[in-house]
Short mmCIF file of C-alpha atoms in Angstrom, two decimals:
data_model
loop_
_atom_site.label_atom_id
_atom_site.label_comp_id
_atom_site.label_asym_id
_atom_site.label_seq_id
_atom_site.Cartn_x
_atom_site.Cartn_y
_atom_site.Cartn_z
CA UNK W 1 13.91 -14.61 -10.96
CA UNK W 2 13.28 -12.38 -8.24
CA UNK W 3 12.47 -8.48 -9.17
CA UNK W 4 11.77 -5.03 -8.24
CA UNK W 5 8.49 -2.49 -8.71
CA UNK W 6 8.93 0.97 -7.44
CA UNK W 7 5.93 3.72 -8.35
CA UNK W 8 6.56 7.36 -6.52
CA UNK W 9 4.31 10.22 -6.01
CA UNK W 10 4.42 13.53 -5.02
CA UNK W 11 1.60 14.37 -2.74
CA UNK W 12 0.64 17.74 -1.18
CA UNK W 13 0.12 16.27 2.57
CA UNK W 14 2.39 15.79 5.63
CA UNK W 15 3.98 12.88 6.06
CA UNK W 16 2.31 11.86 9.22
CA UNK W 17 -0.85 12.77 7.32
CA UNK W 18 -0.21 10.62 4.83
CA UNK W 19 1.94 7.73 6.88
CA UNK W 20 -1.58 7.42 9.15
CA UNK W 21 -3.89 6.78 6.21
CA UNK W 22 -1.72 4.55 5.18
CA UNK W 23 -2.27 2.52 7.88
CA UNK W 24 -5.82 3.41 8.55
CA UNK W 25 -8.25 0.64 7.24
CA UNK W 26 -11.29 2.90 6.74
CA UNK W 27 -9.25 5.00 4.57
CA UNK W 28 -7.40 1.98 3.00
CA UNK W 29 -11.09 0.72 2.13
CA UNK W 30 -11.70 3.66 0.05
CA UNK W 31 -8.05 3.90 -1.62
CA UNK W 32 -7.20 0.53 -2.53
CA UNK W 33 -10.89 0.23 -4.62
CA UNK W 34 -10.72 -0.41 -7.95
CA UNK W 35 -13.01 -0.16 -10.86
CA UNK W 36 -15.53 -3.42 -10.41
CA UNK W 37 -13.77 -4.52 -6.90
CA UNK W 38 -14.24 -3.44 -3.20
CA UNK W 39 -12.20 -4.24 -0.36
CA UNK W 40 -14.14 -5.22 2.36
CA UNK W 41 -12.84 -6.25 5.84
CA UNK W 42 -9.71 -4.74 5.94
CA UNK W 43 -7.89 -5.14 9.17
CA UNK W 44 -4.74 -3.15 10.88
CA UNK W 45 -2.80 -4.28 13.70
CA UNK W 46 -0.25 -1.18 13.61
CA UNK W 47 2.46 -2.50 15.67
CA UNK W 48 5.68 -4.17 14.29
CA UNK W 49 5.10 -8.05 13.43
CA UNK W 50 1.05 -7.09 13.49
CA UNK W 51 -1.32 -8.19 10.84
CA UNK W 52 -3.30 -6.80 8.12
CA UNK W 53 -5.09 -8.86 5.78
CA UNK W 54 -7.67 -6.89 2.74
CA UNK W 55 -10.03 -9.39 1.07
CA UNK W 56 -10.60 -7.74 -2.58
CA UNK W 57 -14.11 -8.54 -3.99
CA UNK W 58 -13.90 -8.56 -7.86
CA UNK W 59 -16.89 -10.24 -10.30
CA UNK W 60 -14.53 -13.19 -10.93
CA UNK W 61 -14.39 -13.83 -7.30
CA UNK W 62 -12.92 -12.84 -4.08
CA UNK W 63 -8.81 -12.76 -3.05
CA UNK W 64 -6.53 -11.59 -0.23
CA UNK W 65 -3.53 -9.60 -0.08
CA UNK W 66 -1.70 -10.09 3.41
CA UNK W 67 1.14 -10.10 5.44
CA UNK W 68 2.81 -8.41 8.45
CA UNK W 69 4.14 -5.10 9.47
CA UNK W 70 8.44 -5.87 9.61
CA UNK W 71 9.04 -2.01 9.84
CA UNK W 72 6.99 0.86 11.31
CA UNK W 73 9.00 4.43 12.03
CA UNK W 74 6.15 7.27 12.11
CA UNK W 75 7.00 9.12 9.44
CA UNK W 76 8.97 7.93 7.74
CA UNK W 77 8.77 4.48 6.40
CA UNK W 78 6.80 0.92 6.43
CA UNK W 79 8.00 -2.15 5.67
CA UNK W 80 5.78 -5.22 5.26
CA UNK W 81 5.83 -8.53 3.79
CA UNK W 82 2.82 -9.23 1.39
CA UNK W 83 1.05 -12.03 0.16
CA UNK W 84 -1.83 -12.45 -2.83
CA UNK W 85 -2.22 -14.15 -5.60
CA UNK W 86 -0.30 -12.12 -8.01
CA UNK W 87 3.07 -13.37 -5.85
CA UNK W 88 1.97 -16.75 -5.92
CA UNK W 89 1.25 -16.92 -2.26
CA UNK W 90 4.79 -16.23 -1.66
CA UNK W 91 5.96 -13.78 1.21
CA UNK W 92 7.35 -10.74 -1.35
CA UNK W 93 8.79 -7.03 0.70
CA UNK W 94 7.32 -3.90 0.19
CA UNK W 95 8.75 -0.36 1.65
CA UNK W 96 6.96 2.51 1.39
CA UNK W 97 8.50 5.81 2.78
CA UNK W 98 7.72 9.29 3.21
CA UNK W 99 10.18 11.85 2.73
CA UNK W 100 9.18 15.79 2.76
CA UNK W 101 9.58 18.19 0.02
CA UNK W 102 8.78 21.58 1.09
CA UNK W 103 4.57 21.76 1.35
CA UNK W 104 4.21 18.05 -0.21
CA UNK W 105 5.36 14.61 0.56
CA UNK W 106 7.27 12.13 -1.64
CA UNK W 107 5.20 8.39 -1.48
CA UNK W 108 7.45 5.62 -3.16
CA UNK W 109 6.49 2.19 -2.70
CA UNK W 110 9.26 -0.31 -3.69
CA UNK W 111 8.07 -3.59 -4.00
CA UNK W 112 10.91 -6.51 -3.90
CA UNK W 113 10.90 -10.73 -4.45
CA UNK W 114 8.33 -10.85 -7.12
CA UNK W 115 8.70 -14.16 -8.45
CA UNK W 116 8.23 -13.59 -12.51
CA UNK W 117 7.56 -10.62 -15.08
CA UNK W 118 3.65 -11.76 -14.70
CA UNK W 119 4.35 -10.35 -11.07
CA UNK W 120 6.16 -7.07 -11.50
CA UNK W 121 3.70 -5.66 -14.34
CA UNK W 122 0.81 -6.91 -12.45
CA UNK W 123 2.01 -5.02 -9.50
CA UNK W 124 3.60 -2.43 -11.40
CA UNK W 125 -0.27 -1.61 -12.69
CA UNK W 126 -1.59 -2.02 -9.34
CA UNK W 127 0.54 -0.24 -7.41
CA UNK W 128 0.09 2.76 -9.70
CA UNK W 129 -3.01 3.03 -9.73
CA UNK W 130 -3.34 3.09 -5.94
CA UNK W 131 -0.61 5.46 -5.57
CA UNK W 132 -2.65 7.86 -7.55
CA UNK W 133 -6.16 6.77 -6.06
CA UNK W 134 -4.12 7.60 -2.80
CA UNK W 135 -3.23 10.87 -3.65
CA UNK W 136 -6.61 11.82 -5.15
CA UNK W 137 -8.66 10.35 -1.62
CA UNK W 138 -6.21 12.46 0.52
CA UNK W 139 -6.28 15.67 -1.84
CA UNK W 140 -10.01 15.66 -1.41
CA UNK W 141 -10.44 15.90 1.97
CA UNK W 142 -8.52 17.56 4.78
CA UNK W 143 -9.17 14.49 7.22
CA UNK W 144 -6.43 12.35 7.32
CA UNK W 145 -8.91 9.97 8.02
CA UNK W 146 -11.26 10.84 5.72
CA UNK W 147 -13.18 7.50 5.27
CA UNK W 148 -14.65 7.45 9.08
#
């Protein structure tokens, strides 16, 4: 079985705004945390076939979600493969783009090749809940790199 997540948001931020944070990993540090985990040495390499890696620190221990940028096209969309334990190690696709909608910004993340229903509600969960820890980090501050 191979399946499909996709979570959307309507943000009030530019795209490029928002498509920079995105790729920013001192403002991915402070939206990807969840309650009881950190990330902690996030890295970026923002070109096309670069690298990012996030080690997530939770009390049961510490994993990685990682993979590499297939897609980047400033504003509009990412594409990356990604890799943690919730896909079983295996290379999955996600696309994120960002379309404008008069003063705000439509964020959808569509997440494809998850290997099992453990996988798509696991990311189904996750991905919601950074989507809207996204929206609240950027809504908070008119930085787009608000974690420096």
């Amino acid at each position: 079985m191979t399946a499909v997540v996709t979570v959307s948001r309507r943000i009030a931020a530019s795209a490029e705004r928002l498509f920079d944070a995105w790729l920013d990993p001192k403002s991915l540090a402070v939206w990807m945390r969840r309650d009881g985990s950190a990330p902690s040495g996030a890295v970026a390499d923002r070109r096309v076939g670069g690298a990012f890696a996030i080690t997530m620190n939770d009390p049961g221990g510490s994993f990685v979600h990682a993979g590499n940028y297939t897609v980047i096209d400033r504003p509009h969309r990412l594409e990356f493969t990604w890799r943690s334990i919730a896909t079983h190690q295996l290379d999955s696709l996600v696309r994120v783009t960002f379309t404008p909608d008069g003063d705000a910004t439509v964020v959808e993340v569509r997440h494809e090749r998850l290997p099992d229903a453990e996988a798509v509600e696991r990311h189904t969960e996750g991905w919601t809940e950074i989507i809207d820890r996204y929206a609240r980090t950027l809504a908070g501050n008119g930085d787009a790199h608000a974690a420096r």
